[in-house]
Short mmCIF file of C-alpha atoms in Angstrom, two decimals:
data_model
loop_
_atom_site.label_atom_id
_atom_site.label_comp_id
_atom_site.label_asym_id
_atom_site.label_seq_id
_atom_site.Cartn_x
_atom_site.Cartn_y
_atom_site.Cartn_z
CA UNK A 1 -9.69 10.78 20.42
CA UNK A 2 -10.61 7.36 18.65
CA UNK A 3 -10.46 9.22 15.33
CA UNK A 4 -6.90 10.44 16.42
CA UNK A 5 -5.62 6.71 17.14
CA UNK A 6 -7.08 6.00 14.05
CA UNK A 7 -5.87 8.08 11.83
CA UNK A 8 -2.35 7.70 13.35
CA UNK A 9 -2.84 4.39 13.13
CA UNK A 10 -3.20 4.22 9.52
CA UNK A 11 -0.16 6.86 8.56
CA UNK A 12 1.78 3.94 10.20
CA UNK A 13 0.57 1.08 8.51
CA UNK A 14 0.63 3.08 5.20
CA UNK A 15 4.58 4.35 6.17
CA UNK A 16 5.35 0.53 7.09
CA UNK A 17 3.96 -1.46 4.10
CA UNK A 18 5.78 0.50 1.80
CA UNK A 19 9.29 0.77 3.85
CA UNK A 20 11.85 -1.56 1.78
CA UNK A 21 14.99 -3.34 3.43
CA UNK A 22 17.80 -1.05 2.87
CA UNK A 23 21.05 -1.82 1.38
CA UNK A 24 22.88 -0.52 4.52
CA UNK A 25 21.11 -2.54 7.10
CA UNK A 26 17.64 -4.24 5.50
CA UNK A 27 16.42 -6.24 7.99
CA UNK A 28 18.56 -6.76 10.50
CA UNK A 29 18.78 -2.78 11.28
CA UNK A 30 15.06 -3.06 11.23
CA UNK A 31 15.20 -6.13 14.03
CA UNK A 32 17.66 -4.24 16.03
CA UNK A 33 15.70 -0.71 15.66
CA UNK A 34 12.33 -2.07 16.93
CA UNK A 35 13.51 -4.52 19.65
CA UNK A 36 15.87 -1.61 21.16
CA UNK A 37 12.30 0.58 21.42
CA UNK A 38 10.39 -2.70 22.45
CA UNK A 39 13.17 -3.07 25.30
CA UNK A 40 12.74 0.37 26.70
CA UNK A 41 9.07 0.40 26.40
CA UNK A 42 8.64 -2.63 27.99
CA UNK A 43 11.06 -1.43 30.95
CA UNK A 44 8.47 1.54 31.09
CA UNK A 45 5.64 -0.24 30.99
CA UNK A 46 6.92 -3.02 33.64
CA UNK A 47 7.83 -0.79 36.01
CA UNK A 48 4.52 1.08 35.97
CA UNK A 49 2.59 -2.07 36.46
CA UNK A 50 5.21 -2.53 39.52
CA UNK A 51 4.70 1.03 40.73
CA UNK A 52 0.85 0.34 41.03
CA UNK A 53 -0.48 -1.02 43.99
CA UNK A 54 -2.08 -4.11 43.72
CA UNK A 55 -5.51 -2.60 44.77
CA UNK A 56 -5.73 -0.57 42.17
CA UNK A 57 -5.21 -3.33 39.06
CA UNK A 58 -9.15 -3.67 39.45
CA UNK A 59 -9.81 -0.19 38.43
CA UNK A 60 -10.93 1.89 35.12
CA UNK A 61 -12.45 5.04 34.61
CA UNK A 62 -15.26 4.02 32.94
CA UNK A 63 -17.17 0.49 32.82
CA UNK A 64 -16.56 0.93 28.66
CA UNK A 65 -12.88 0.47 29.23
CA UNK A 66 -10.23 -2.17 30.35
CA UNK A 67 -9.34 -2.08 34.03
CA UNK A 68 -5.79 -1.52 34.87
CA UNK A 69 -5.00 -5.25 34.75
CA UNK A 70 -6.40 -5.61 31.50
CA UNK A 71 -4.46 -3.05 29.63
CA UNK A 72 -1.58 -4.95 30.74
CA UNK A 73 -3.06 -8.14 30.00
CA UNK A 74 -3.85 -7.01 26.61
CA UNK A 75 -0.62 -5.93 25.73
CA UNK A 76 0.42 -9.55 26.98
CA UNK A 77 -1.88 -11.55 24.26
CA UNK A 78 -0.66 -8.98 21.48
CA UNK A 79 2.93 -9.77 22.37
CA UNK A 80 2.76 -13.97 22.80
CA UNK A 81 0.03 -13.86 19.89
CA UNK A 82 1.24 -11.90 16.89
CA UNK A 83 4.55 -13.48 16.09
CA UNK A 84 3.18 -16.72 15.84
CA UNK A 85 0.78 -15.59 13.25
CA UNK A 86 3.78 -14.38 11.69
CA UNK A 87 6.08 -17.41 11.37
CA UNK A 88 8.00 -17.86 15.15
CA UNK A 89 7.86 -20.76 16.99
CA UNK A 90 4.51 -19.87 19.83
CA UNK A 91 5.91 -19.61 23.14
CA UNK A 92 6.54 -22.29 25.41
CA UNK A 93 3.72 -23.39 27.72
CA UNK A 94 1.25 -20.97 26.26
CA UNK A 95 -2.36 -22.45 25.50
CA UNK A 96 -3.21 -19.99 22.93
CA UNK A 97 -6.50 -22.07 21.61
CA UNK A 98 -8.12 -22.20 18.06
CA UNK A 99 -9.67 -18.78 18.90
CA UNK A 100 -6.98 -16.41 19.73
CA UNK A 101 -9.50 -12.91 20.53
CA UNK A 102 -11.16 -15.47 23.15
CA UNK A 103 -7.79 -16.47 24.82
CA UNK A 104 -6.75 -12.97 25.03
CA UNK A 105 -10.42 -12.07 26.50
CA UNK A 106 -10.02 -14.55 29.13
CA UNK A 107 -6.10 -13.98 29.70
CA UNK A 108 -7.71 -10.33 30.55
CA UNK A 109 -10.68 -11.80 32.83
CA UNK A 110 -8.94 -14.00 34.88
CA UNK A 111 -5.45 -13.05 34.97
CA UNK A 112 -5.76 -9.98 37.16
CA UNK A 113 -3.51 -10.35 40.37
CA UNK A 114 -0.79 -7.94 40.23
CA UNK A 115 2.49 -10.21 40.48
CA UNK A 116 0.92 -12.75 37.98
CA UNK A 117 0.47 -9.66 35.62
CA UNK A 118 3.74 -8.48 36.09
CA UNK A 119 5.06 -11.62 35.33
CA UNK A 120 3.41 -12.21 32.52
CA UNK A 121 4.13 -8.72 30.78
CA UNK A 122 7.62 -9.94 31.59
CA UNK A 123 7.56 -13.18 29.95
CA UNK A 124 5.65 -11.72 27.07
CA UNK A 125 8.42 -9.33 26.15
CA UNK A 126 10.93 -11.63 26.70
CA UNK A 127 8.99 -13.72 24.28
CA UNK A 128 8.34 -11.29 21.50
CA UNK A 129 12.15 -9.49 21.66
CA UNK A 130 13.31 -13.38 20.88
CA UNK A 131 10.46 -14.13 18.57
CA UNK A 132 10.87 -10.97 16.53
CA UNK A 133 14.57 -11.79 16.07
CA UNK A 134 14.02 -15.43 14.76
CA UNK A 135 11.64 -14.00 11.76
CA UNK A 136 12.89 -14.15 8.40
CA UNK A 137 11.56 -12.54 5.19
CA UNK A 138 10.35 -9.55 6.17
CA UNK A 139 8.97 -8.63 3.04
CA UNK A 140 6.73 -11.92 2.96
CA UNK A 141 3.28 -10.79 3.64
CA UNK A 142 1.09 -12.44 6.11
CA UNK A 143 -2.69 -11.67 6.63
CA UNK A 144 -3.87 -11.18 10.50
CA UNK A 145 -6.19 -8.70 9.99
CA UNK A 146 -6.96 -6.29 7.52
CA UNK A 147 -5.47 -6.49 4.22
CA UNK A 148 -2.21 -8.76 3.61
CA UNK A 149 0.93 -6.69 4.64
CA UNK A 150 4.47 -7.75 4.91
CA UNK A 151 5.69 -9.19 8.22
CA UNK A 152 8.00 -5.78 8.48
CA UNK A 153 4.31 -3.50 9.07
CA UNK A 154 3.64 -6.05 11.79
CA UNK A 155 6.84 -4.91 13.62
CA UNK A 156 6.03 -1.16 13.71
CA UNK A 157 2.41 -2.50 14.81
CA UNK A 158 3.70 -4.42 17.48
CA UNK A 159 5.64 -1.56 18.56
CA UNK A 160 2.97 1.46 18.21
CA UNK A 161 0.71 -0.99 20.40
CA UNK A 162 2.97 -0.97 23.36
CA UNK A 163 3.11 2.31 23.25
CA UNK A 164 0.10 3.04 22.96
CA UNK A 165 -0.74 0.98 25.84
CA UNK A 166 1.81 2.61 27.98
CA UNK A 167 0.34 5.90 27.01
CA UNK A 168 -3.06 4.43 28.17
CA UNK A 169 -1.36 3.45 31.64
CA UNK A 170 0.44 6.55 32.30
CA UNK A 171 -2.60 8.34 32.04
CA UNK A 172 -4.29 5.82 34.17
CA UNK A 173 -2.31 5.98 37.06
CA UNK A 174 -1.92 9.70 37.03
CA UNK A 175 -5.31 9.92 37.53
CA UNK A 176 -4.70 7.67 40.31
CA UNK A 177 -2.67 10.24 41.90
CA UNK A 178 0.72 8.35 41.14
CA UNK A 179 3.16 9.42 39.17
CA UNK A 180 5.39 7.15 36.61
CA UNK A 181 8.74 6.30 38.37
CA UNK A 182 11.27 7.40 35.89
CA UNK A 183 9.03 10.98 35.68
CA UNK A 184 9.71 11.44 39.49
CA UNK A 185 12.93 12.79 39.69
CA UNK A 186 12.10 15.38 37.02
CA UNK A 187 8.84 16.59 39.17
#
C-alpha cells in the first residue's frame, strides 16, 4: 500500500511540475480549480471529524499509526504550514516555531480534544483557501522538500494530501462501525 501512495504520489508531482499556466485561464483557473476541491474536501473531512464521537479521537489501529486526532491534526499543520513556505502571509496567532516537523508533532500530541480539533481543521482551511488565493507566480519555484518545484506542484500537493487524509479517515471510522454522513442516505 505504501508503494501505491508512492508511486501515485510521484505521477502527481511529475504531472504538476510540468503543467504550464494556460492562455485561457493560467493561474487564476488553477486557484479557482483547487480551492473549489479544497472546499468540498474540507466539508468532507469536517464533518467526519464531527460525526466521530469524541471517545474515539484517541484511537488507531495500530500503535505504528496516527490516532484519529492526529490524522486530523496533521492535515491541520500541512494546511497553516505550507503556504507560508510558499510566499503567504502565516496565519494569524499561529506559533509555528523555527522547526516546523516539531510544531506539527506537538500540534498532533497535545491537540487531541475533539471540538479543539474540529476547530482547528476549520480554521486551517479557512486559512489555506485565503492563503492559496493571495499567491502569485505560480511558476516561481520554491524548495520545501525534495527537489525545487514551482509553487503550482505545491497546490496539487496540498490538495492530494487532504485527500488522502480523508481517505485515511473514512476508512478509520468505518472500521469503527460508523459510516461517513453524506454516504448514509445512499446505504
Amino acid at each position: 500500500m505504501r508503494y501505491l501512495f508512492k508511486g501515485m504520489f510521484l505521477v502527481l508531482l511529475a504531472l504538476c511540475t510540468t503543467l504550464p499556466a494556460t492562455a485561457d485561464g493560467g493561474d487564476d483557473a488553477l486557484k479557482a480549480a483547487v480551492t473549489a476541491n479544497l472546499e468540498e474536501t474540507a466539508k468532507k473531512l469536517i464533518a467526519l471529524a464531527e460525526a466521530a464521537p469524541e471517545d474515539m479521537y484517541g484511537w488507531r489501529p495500530t500503535v505504528e499509526v496516527r490516532t484519529l486526532s492526529e490524522v486530523y491534526m496533521h492535515v491541520v499543520s500541512a494546511n497553516l504550514m505550507l503556504p507560508g513556505a510558499l510566499g503567504a502571509a502565516p496565519p494569524e496567532g499561529v506559533e509555528i516555531g523555527e522547526n516546523p516537523i516539531a510544531t506539527a508533532k506537538m500540534w498532533e500530541e497535545t491537540i487531541t480534544s475533539k471540538d479543539e480539533v474540529v476547530a482547528k481543521l476549520k480554521e486551517s482551511f479557512a486559512y489555506l483557501t485565503e492563503a492559496l488565493g493571495s499567491l502569485e507566480d505560480l511558476d516561481a519555484e520554491v524548495q520545501i522538500f525534495g527537489p525545487p518545484q514551482p509553487k503550482r506542484a505545491y497546490y496539487m500537493i496540498l490538495l492530494g494530501h487532504a485527500h488522502e487524509h480523508l481517505g485515511q479517515a473514512i476508512s478509520y471510522t468505518r472500521s469503527m462501525g460508523l459510516v461517513p454522513p453524506w454516504s448514509q442516505q445512499a446505504e
